[in-house]
Every structure is written in C-alpha cells, then in structure tokens.
C-alpha cells in the first residue's frame, strides 16, 4: 500500500450509477483501494435471476477493498430516486467530488426490430438519466476542490456506419457524449467533464447476454477501464472536454503490456501453435518441399481450419430439411480477402443449398466481412454479435433472420 499521501482519491466521494456490477463496480473498487467513499447508485437491490451482484454485495466488496460504501436504490429513469440518493450522499459524506455516469441500456437492433419499449429504455437511461444525474450532482460538484464528471460514452463519429446497424442505441450513447460536449464548456474552470470508451469489447454480464458463452475470450477485463478512469479522475479539473479511449490514454501514461487486461492472454501464441499442427497435417498430404515451406510461412492469422470453400462444403453437407423449415431465409456473404467473393446459404428453397456465387433467389440478408473472420465465425472462434459490434461484420436486410443464422451456427460448430 502507498503511504496515505499517494492515495489520490482518499476521502473523495464518488457517485457511480450502475455500480452494482461490471464497469461501474470495477471503477468503484479501484477508487475504494485509495480509501474513497462510494455511492452505489444502482437499481439491483434483490438478486437478479441472471445477472450477478446487488448494491449490497457491491457495498461489501467496496468496504473490503478499503473504501466506504453507501448503497442507494436508484433507477436513473426516476428523477426523485436520483435526487434522494444525492441528498443521502451529501448527508453521509459531506459532499460529492466525482460523478461517474455508467448506467446504460443496450439493444443492438435495427430500426424496425427495436421495440418502442427498448427505444424508451435506451433514451431514458442513457441520455435522460445521464443528464438528470449530472444536473442533480452539479451544485455539489461545484463546491469540491477537484470535481469531475465522467460519462462512459463514445467519441462522436458521424460516419453512418456507427448508426446504420443500431440507430437508437448510437443516438442514446451519443446523447451522453453530447452532455460531455455541452457541460464541459458550460462548467469550464469549475468542473471537469470527460468521456471514456473502450478500444475493445469489455467482458461484463451484459456482454455475456449479448454474445453468449465463450465471448469473454475476445474481450478485455473491466480493469482496463477502471485504470483509465482512475487516471482521468486524478487529473486536475482543467483536464476537461476530452473523449478518451482507454488504451490510448494508458499508452500515454506509460503502460506497455496490455496482455494483462486480456481475458485470454497470449491468444496469438495459441493460434500459431494450432496452425503449426494443422500445417504439419497439410504438408503430409501435399507434396513435400515447396508446399510445406509455403504452409509454414502462412501467417498465424491464416485460419487453420482451412479456407472458405472448405467451410461451405461442410455447410452444404450439414444443411437439412429441418434447418430449411426452421430458418426460411437466404443469406449472401460478401467476403474480402483470400477465397473471398460472393457466397450464399439458401435455407428457404426446398432441400437448401450453399456455395459460391449469387444465391438462386434474392437474399434476405447480406453479410459483409473478411474471409478470415467468416471462417472464424463458422468455427465458433468469433461470435457474430461481437464481430457486428466491433464493425468487423456488416449486416444488411432482415436482422431477425441474421439472429436465426447465429443460432444455427452454434449447432453447426460441432461439425466444423
């Protein structure tokens, strides 16, 4: 433990929304190690059937880490609950120094697939909740020596690709970013207001719901955001109006090893080993010499499970009447890179089929991605949801059918 003088957040009071789990809790625990006071403003008071943690279990962890915790039941959609929690925080700890707007709702769906209920939820929690919580905390923040507001929201990029697949979600998250833009200027010199966003997907319970089992291997731990947040919140209040990407900031601060944040560190090495084994098999079946040498020099990224054509051969063999009956969709793939071009899976026409070229009938869904990612997706090494969220997979057409294909993939993985 550092001597007390080095514990930069000792005695500071942080009001964190959505702090019962995930990123909010990780930021809380990092501050708690300094001896900070944490107001856990979250809505889970009773254990949730599928999500871990309540405001009370988070409070226990925060106290164990060296902080003081004040669990408050706050659904940021309810202004009175926010106001009550802020009053309670000020009564308990004497003020508020830092606000972290972390509570967020997500639905990565197209315009026609997003229910009104989900639209309302995302706008209410992400934009309105952030705005109202900031409004309630600001009078107290202005009295602090080094006040900060930190919103977990992305840099605003008006490229349509960030909107077209999940318009409502992007609008709601950019709404949080616009709060940063406006309030940083409005309270310049008084309160620092910044945004923080991850470079790669972060593994949380919400991510598991979106991506299903196994997704964590492609994600980073919440620690990377907690470390970046700590970095921002310990800067002077003159550091304001910034849109920060976790990795970029930490590199500037001298962090070199990002493997420590990986859920599956050294994944690249694993791939190399695997492809070397596969290449041994290859070289046996091919003529020795030139081919073997070529196979060895294939980069680790070249997917060991063989190219696109082989994948389609397996899919063709796996297509059953049952899949066709259940799916009723035609999928076209526009693949870039080795073995790329236009491919299709027809799960609508009697018997079904898969292969190279345009589908026999118009496609319901067109997916564009690299051929390497395509092979990873069909061998269970890349979750479609994650590929989609990170912009590696682009989907045009019927989103519900795309989700059906994802379900079929998980059943196919055993064969591939």
Coordinates of C-alpha atoms in Angstrom, one line a residue:
X1 CA 0.0 0.0 0.0
X2 CA 1.2 3.5 -0.8
X3 CA 1.5 5.9 2.1
X4 CA -1.6 7.9 2.5
X5 CA -0.3 11.0 0.7
X6 CA -0.1 9.0 -2.6
X7 CA -3.7 7.7 -2.3
X8 CA -5.1 10.3 -4.6
X9 CA -8.8 9.6 -4.1
X10 CA -8.6 9.1 -0.3
X11 CA -11.6 10.8 1.3
X12 CA -13.1 11.7 -2.1
X13 CA -16.8 10.9 -2.6
X14 CA -17.7 9.2 -5.9
X15 CA -21.3 8.9 -7.0
X16 CA -21.4 6.0 -9.6
X17 CA -24.5 4.9 -11.4
X18 CA -24.9 1.2 -12.3
X19 CA -22.1 0.3 -9.8
X20 CA -23.5 -3.0 -8.7
X21 CA -21.6 -4.9 -11.4
X22 CA -19.4 -4.6 -14.5
X23 CA -17.5 -1.5 -15.3
X24 CA -19.2 0.7 -12.7
X25 CA -18.2 -1.7 -9.9
X26 CA -14.6 -2.0 -11.3
X27 CA -14.2 1.8 -11.2
X28 CA -15.6 1.8 -7.6
X29 CA -13.2 -0.9 -6.4
X30 CA -10.2 0.9 -7.9
X31 CA -11.2 4.1 -6.0
X32 CA -12.0 2.1 -2.8
X33 CA -8.4 0.9 -2.7
X34 CA -7.4 4.6 -2.1
X35 CA -10.0 4.9 0.7
X36 CA -12.6 6.7 -1.3
X37 CA -16.3 6.9 -0.4
X38 CA -18.5 5.3 -3.0
X39 CA -22.2 6.0 -3.5
X40 CA -23.5 2.9 -5.3
X41 CA -26.5 4.3 -7.3
X42 CA -27.9 1.3 -9.0
X43 CA -31.3 -0.5 -9.2
X44 CA -30.5 -4.1 -8.3
X45 CA -31.5 -4.4 -4.6
X46 CA -32.8 -8.0 -4.9
X47 CA -30.6 -10.6 -6.6
X48 CA -31.3 -10.7 -10.3
X49 CA -32.2 -14.1 -11.9
X50 CA -29.4 -13.9 -14.5
X51 CA -27.1 -11.0 -13.6
X52 CA -24.6 -11.2 -10.7
X53 CA -24.5 -8.7 -7.8
X54 CA -26.7 -6.3 -5.9
X55 CA -26.0 -2.9 -4.5
X56 CA -25.4 -4.6 -1.1
X57 CA -22.9 -7.2 -2.4
X58 CA -21.1 -4.4 -4.2
X59 CA -21.0 -2.4 -0.9
X60 CA -19.4 -5.4 0.9
X61 CA -16.7 -5.7 -1.8
X62 CA -16.0 -1.9 -1.7
X63 CA -15.7 -1.9 2.1
X64 CA -13.4 -5.0 1.9
X65 CA -11.2 -3.1 -0.6
X66 CA -10.7 -0.2 1.9
X67 CA -13.5 2.2 0.9
X68 CA -16.7 3.4 2.5
X69 CA -19.9 2.4 0.7
X70 CA -23.4 3.9 0.6
X71 CA -25.8 1.6 -1.4
X72 CA -28.7 3.6 -2.8
X73 CA -31.6 2.1 -4.9
X74 CA -31.5 4.3 -8.0
X75 CA -33.2 3.7 -11.3
X76 CA -31.9 6.7 -13.3
X77 CA -35.3 6.8 -15.1
X78 CA -36.8 8.0 -11.8
X79 CA -35.7 11.6 -11.1
X80 CA -36.8 11.5 -7.5
X81 CA -34.7 8.4 -6.8
X82 CA -31.6 10.3 -8.2
X83 CA -32.4 13.4 -6.0
X84 CA -32.9 11.3 -2.9
X85 CA -29.6 9.5 -3.4
X86 CA -27.7 12.7 -3.9
X87 CA -29.2 14.2 -0.7
X88 CA -28.3 11.0 1.2
X89 CA -24.7 11.1 -0.2
X90 CA -24.2 14.7 0.9
X91 CA -25.7 14.0 4.3
X92 CA -23.5 10.9 4.8
X93 CA -20.2 12.0 3.3
X94 CA -20.5 15.8 3.3
X95 CA -20.4 16.4 -0.4
X96 CA -19.8 14.8 -3.9
X97 CA -16.5 15.1 -5.7
X98 CA -16.9 12.8 -8.7
X99 CA -19.9 11.6 -10.7
X100 CA -19.5 8.6 -13.0
X101 CA -22.4 8.1 -15.4
X102 CA -22.0 4.5 -16.1
X103 CA -25.6 3.1 -16.1
X104 CA -26.6 2.1 -19.6
X105 CA -29.1 0.2 -21.6
X106 CA -28.2 -1.6 -24.8
X107 CA -30.0 -3.1 -27.8
X108 CA -28.0 -3.6 -30.9
X109 CA -31.0 -3.8 -33.2
X110 CA -32.1 -2.2 -36.5
X111 CA -34.8 0.4 -36.6
X112 CA -37.7 -2.0 -37.5
X113 CA -36.5 -4.6 -34.9
X114 CA -36.2 -2.2 -32.0
X115 CA -39.4 -2.2 -29.8
X116 CA -40.7 1.1 -28.5
X117 CA -40.1 -0.2 -25.0
X118 CA -36.4 -0.7 -25.8
X119 CA -36.2 2.8 -27.5
X120 CA -37.7 4.4 -24.4
X121 CA -35.4 2.5 -22.1
X122 CA -32.2 3.5 -24.0
X123 CA -33.2 7.1 -24.3
X124 CA -34.4 7.3 -20.7
X125 CA -31.4 5.6 -19.1
X126 CA -28.5 6.7 -21.4
X127 CA -29.4 10.3 -22.3
X128 CA -32.0 11.5 -19.8
X129 CA -30.6 9.5 -16.9
X130 CA -27.1 10.9 -17.5
X131 CA -28.4 14.4 -17.9
X132 CA -30.6 14.4 -14.8
X133 CA -27.9 12.7 -12.6
X134 CA -25.4 15.3 -13.7
X135 CA -27.9 18.1 -13.0
X136 CA -28.6 16.8 -9.5
X137 CA -24.8 16.4 -8.7
X138 CA -23.5 19.6 -10.2
X139 CA -24.4 22.0 -7.4
X140 CA -22.4 19.8 -5.0
X141 CA -19.6 19.1 -7.5
X142 CA -19.0 22.9 -7.8
X143 CA -18.1 23.0 -4.1
X144 CA -15.5 20.3 -4.5
X145 CA -11.7 21.0 -4.8
X146 CA -11.2 18.8 -7.9
X147 CA -14.6 17.8 -9.2
X148 CA -15.1 15.5 -12.2
X149 CA -18.0 14.1 -14.2
X150 CA -17.0 11.0 -16.3
X151 CA -19.5 9.6 -18.8
X152 CA -19.0 6.1 -20.2
X153 CA -19.7 7.1 -23.8
X154 CA -18.0 7.1 -27.2
X155 CA -16.2 9.8 -29.2
X156 CA -18.8 11.2 -31.6
X157 CA -18.1 10.0 -35.1
X158 CA -20.8 10.9 -37.6
X159 CA -19.8 8.2 -40.0
X160 CA -23.1 6.4 -40.9
X161 CA -21.6 3.0 -40.2
X162 CA -21.9 3.7 -36.5
X163 CA -25.6 4.4 -36.8
X164 CA -26.9 2.1 -39.5
X165 CA -27.0 -1.2 -37.6
X166 CA -28.3 0.1 -34.3
X167 CA -29.5 3.6 -34.8
X168 CA -31.4 4.0 -31.5
X169 CA -28.5 2.7 -29.4
X170 CA -26.0 5.0 -31.1
X171 CA -28.3 8.1 -30.7
X172 CA -28.6 7.3 -27.0
X173 CA -24.9 6.9 -26.4
X174 CA -24.0 10.0 -28.5
X175 CA -26.6 11.8 -26.3
X176 CA -24.3 11.0 -23.3
X177 CA -21.3 12.3 -25.4
X178 CA -23.2 15.5 -26.2
X179 CA -23.7 16.0 -22.4
X180 CA -19.9 16.0 -22.2
X181 CA -19.6 18.4 -25.0
X182 CA -22.1 20.9 -23.6
X183 CA -21.4 20.6 -19.9
X184 CA -17.5 20.7 -20.2
X185 CA -17.9 24.1 -21.9
X186 CA -20.7 25.3 -19.5
X187 CA -18.7 24.5 -16.4
X188 CA -15.2 25.1 -17.7
X189 CA -12.9 26.1 -14.8
X190 CA -15.4 24.7 -12.2
X191 CA -16.0 21.0 -13.1
X192 CA -14.1 18.7 -15.4
X193 CA -16.4 16.7 -17.7
X194 CA -15.0 13.9 -19.9
X195 CA -16.0 10.8 -21.7
X196 CA -14.3 7.4 -21.6
X197 CA -14.8 4.5 -24.0
X198 CA -13.1 1.1 -24.5
X199 CA -10.9 0.3 -27.5
X200 CA -12.1 -3.3 -27.5
X201 CA -15.1 -5.1 -26.1
X202 CA -15.1 -5.4 -22.3
X203 CA -16.3 -8.6 -20.6
X204 CA -19.3 -7.9 -18.4
X205 CA -22.5 -9.8 -17.6
X206 CA -24.2 -7.5 -20.2
X207 CA -21.7 -8.7 -22.8
X208 CA -22.5 -12.4 -21.9
X209 CA -26.2 -11.7 -22.6
X210 CA -25.4 -10.2 -26.0
X211 CA -22.7 -12.6 -27.1
X212 CA -23.4 -15.8 -25.4
X213 CA -21.0 -18.3 -23.9
X214 CA -17.4 -18.1 -24.9
X215 CA -17.5 -14.4 -25.9
X216 CA -15.2 -13.5 -23.0
X217 CA -12.1 -14.8 -24.8
X218 CA -12.4 -12.0 -27.3
X219 CA -12.9 -9.3 -24.6
X220 CA -10.7 -7.4 -22.1
X221 CA -11.2 -7.3 -18.4
X222 CA -13.0 -4.4 -16.8
X223 CA -9.7 -3.4 -15.1
X224 CA -8.5 -1.6 -18.2
X225 CA -11.5 0.9 -17.9
X226 CA -11.0 1.2 -14.1
X227 CA -7.3 2.1 -14.6
X228 CA -8.1 4.6 -17.3
X229 CA -11.0 6.1 -15.2
X230 CA -8.6 6.4 -12.2
X231 CA -6.1 8.2 -14.5
X232 CA -8.7 10.8 -15.6
X233 CA -10.3 11.3 -12.2
X234 CA -7.0 12.1 -10.6
X235 CA -6.1 14.8 -13.1
X236 CA -6.8 18.5 -12.4
X237 CA -10.2 19.9 -13.2
X238 CA -8.5 21.8 -16.1
X239 CA -8.5 18.4 -18.0
X240 CA -11.9 18.7 -19.5
X241 CA -14.0 18.1 -22.7
X242 CA -12.0 15.1 -23.7
X243 CA -13.2 11.9 -25.4
X244 CA -10.8 9.3 -24.2
X245 CA -10.1 5.8 -25.5
X246 CA -8.8 3.6 -22.6
X247 CA -5.8 2.1 -24.4
X248 CA -4.7 5.4 -26.0
X249 CA -4.7 7.1 -22.6
X250 CA -2.9 4.3 -20.8
X251 CA -0.2 4.1 -23.5
X252 CA 0.4 7.8 -23.0
X253 CA 0.7 7.1 -19.2
X254 CA 3.4 4.6 -20.0
X255 CA 1.5 1.3 -19.9
X256 CA 3.2 -1.2 -22.3
X257 CA 1.8 -4.6 -21.5
X258 CA -1.9 -4.8 -22.5
X259 CA -1.9 -8.6 -22.2
X260 CA -2.6 -8.2 -18.5
X261 CA -6.1 -6.9 -19.5
X262 CA -6.9 -9.8 -21.8
X263 CA -9.3 -12.4 -20.6
X264 CA -7.4 -15.0 -22.7
X265 CA -3.8 -13.6 -22.7
X266 CA -1.4 -14.9 -25.3
X267 CA -4.2 -15.9 -27.6
X268 CA -2.0 -15.1 -30.6
X269 CA 0.6 -17.7 -29.5
X270 CA -2.2 -20.3 -29.3
X271 CA -3.2 -19.6 -32.8
X272 CA 0.4 -20.0 -34.0
X273 CA 0.8 -23.4 -32.3
X274 CA -2.5 -24.6 -33.7
X275 CA -1.7 -23.5 -37.2
X276 CA 1.7 -25.2 -37.0
X277 CA 0.0 -28.5 -36.1
X278 CA -2.5 -28.1 -38.9
X279 CA 0.3 -27.2 -41.3
X280 CA 2.1 -30.5 -40.4
X281 CA -1.0 -32.3 -41.5
X282 CA -1.2 -30.2 -44.6
X283 CA 2.4 -30.9 -45.5
X284 CA 1.9 -34.6 -45.2
X285 CA -1.0 -34.7 -47.6
X286 CA 0.6 -32.3 -50.0
X287 CA 3.9 -32.8 -51.9
X288 CA 6.8 -32.3 -49.6
X289 CA 9.2 -29.4 -50.1
X290 CA 7.8 -26.2 -51.7
X291 CA 4.3 -26.7 -50.4
X292 CA 5.4 -27.4 -46.9
X293 CA 7.6 -24.4 -46.8
X294 CA 4.7 -22.3 -48.1
X295 CA 2.3 -23.7 -45.5
X296 CA 4.9 -22.8 -42.7
X297 CA 5.2 -19.3 -43.8
X298 CA 1.4 -18.8 -43.8
X299 CA 0.8 -16.1 -41.1
X300 CA -0.7 -17.2 -37.8
X301 CA -3.8 -15.3 -38.8
X302 CA -4.5 -17.6 -41.7
X303 CA -7.2 -19.7 -40.2
X304 CA -6.0 -23.3 -39.6
X305 CA -9.4 -24.8 -40.2
X306 CA -9.0 -24.3 -43.9
X307 CA -10.3 -21.7 -46.3
X308 CA -13.8 -20.5 -47.2
X309 CA -14.5 -23.2 -49.8
X310 CA -14.0 -26.0 -47.2
X311 CA -16.3 -24.2 -44.8
X312 CA -19.1 -24.0 -47.4
X313 CA -18.5 -27.7 -48.3
X314 CA -19.2 -28.6 -44.7
X315 CA -22.2 -26.3 -44.5
X316 CA -23.6 -27.8 -47.7
X317 CA -23.3 -31.2 -46.1
X318 CA -24.9 -30.1 -42.9
X319 CA -28.0 -28.4 -44.4
X320 CA -31.1 -30.4 -43.6
X321 CA -34.8 -30.0 -44.4
X322 CA -35.2 -29.2 -40.7
X323 CA -32.9 -26.2 -40.9
X324 CA -34.7 -25.0 -44.0
X325 CA -38.1 -25.4 -42.4
X326 CA -37.0 -23.6 -39.2
X327 CA -35.0 -20.7 -40.8
X328 CA -36.7 -19.8 -44.1
X329 CA -34.0 -17.4 -45.1
X330 CA -31.4 -16.8 -47.9
X331 CA -28.1 -15.5 -46.8
X332 CA -25.5 -13.9 -49.1
X333 CA -21.9 -13.3 -48.0
X334 CA -19.6 -10.7 -49.5
X335 CA -16.2 -11.7 -48.4
X336 CA -13.0 -9.8 -48.8
X337 CA -9.5 -11.4 -48.8
X338 CA -8.3 -15.0 -49.6
X339 CA -11.1 -17.1 -51.0
X340 CA -13.4 -14.2 -51.0
X341 CA -16.1 -13.1 -53.4
X342 CA -19.8 -13.7 -53.2
X343 CA -21.1 -16.9 -51.5
X344 CA -24.5 -17.9 -50.2
X345 CA -26.5 -20.2 -48.0
X346 CA -30.1 -20.9 -49.1
X347 CA -32.2 -22.1 -46.2
X348 CA -35.5 -21.3 -47.9
X349 CA -35.7 -23.3 -51.1
X350 CA -36.7 -27.0 -50.7
X351 CA -33.6 -29.0 -49.7
X352 CA -31.5 -26.0 -49.1
X353 CA -28.0 -25.3 -50.6
X354 CA -24.8 -23.5 -50.1
X355 CA -21.9 -22.5 -52.4
X356 CA -20.1 -19.9 -54.5
X357 CA -21.8 -17.1 -56.4
X358 CA -25.1 -15.3 -56.0
X359 CA -28.0 -17.3 -54.4
X360 CA -30.6 -18.8 -56.7
X361 CA -33.2 -16.4 -55.2
X362 CA -32.8 -12.9 -53.8
X363 CA -31.1 -12.8 -50.5
X364 CA -32.9 -11.8 -47.3
X365 CA -29.7 -10.9 -45.5
X366 CA -26.4 -9.8 -46.9
X367 CA -23.4 -10.1 -44.6
X368 CA -20.0 -8.4 -45.5
X369 CA -16.8 -9.4 -43.7
X370 CA -13.3 -10.6 -44.3
X371 CA -13.0 -14.3 -45.3
X372 CA -10.7 -14.9 -42.3
X373 CA -13.4 -13.6 -39.9
X374 CA -16.0 -15.6 -41.8
X375 CA -14.1 -18.9 -41.2
X376 CA -13.6 -17.9 -37.5
X377 CA -17.3 -17.2 -37.2
X378 CA -18.3 -20.6 -38.6
X379 CA -15.9 -22.4 -36.4
X380 CA -17.1 -20.8 -33.2
X381 CA -13.9 -18.7 -32.7
X382 CA -15.6 -15.3 -33.4
X383 CA -19.1 -14.6 -32.0
X384 CA -21.3 -12.9 -34.7
X385 CA -22.5 -10.4 -32.1
X386 CA -19.0 -9.3 -31.2
X387 CA -18.0 -9.1 -34.9
X388 CA -21.0 -7.0 -35.5
X389 CA -20.5 -4.7 -32.5
X390 CA -16.8 -4.1 -33.4
X391 CA -17.6 -3.3 -37.1
X392 CA -16.0 -6.4 -38.5
X393 CA -19.3 -7.8 -39.7
X394 CA -21.8 -5.6 -41.6
X395 CA -25.4 -6.8 -42.0
X396 CA -28.0 -5.6 -44.5
X397 CA -31.5 -6.9 -44.5
X398 CA -33.6 -8.9 -42.1
X399 CA -31.9 -8.7 -38.6
X400 CA -34.2 -11.3 -37.1
X401 CA -33.0 -13.9 -39.7
X402 CA -29.4 -13.0 -39.1
X403 CA -30.0 -13.9 -35.4
X404 CA -31.6 -17.2 -36.5
X405 CA -28.5 -18.0 -38.5
X406 CA -26.4 -17.3 -35.4
X407 CA -28.5 -19.9 -33.6
X408 CA -27.9 -22.4 -36.4
X409 CA -24.2 -21.7 -36.3
X410 CA -23.9 -22.7 -32.7
X411 CA -25.4 -26.1 -33.6
X412 CA -23.1 -26.4 -36.7
X413 CA -19.9 -25.7 -34.8
X414 CA -19.6 -29.2 -33.6
X415 CA -19.4 -30.4 -37.3
X416 CA -16.9 -27.8 -38.4

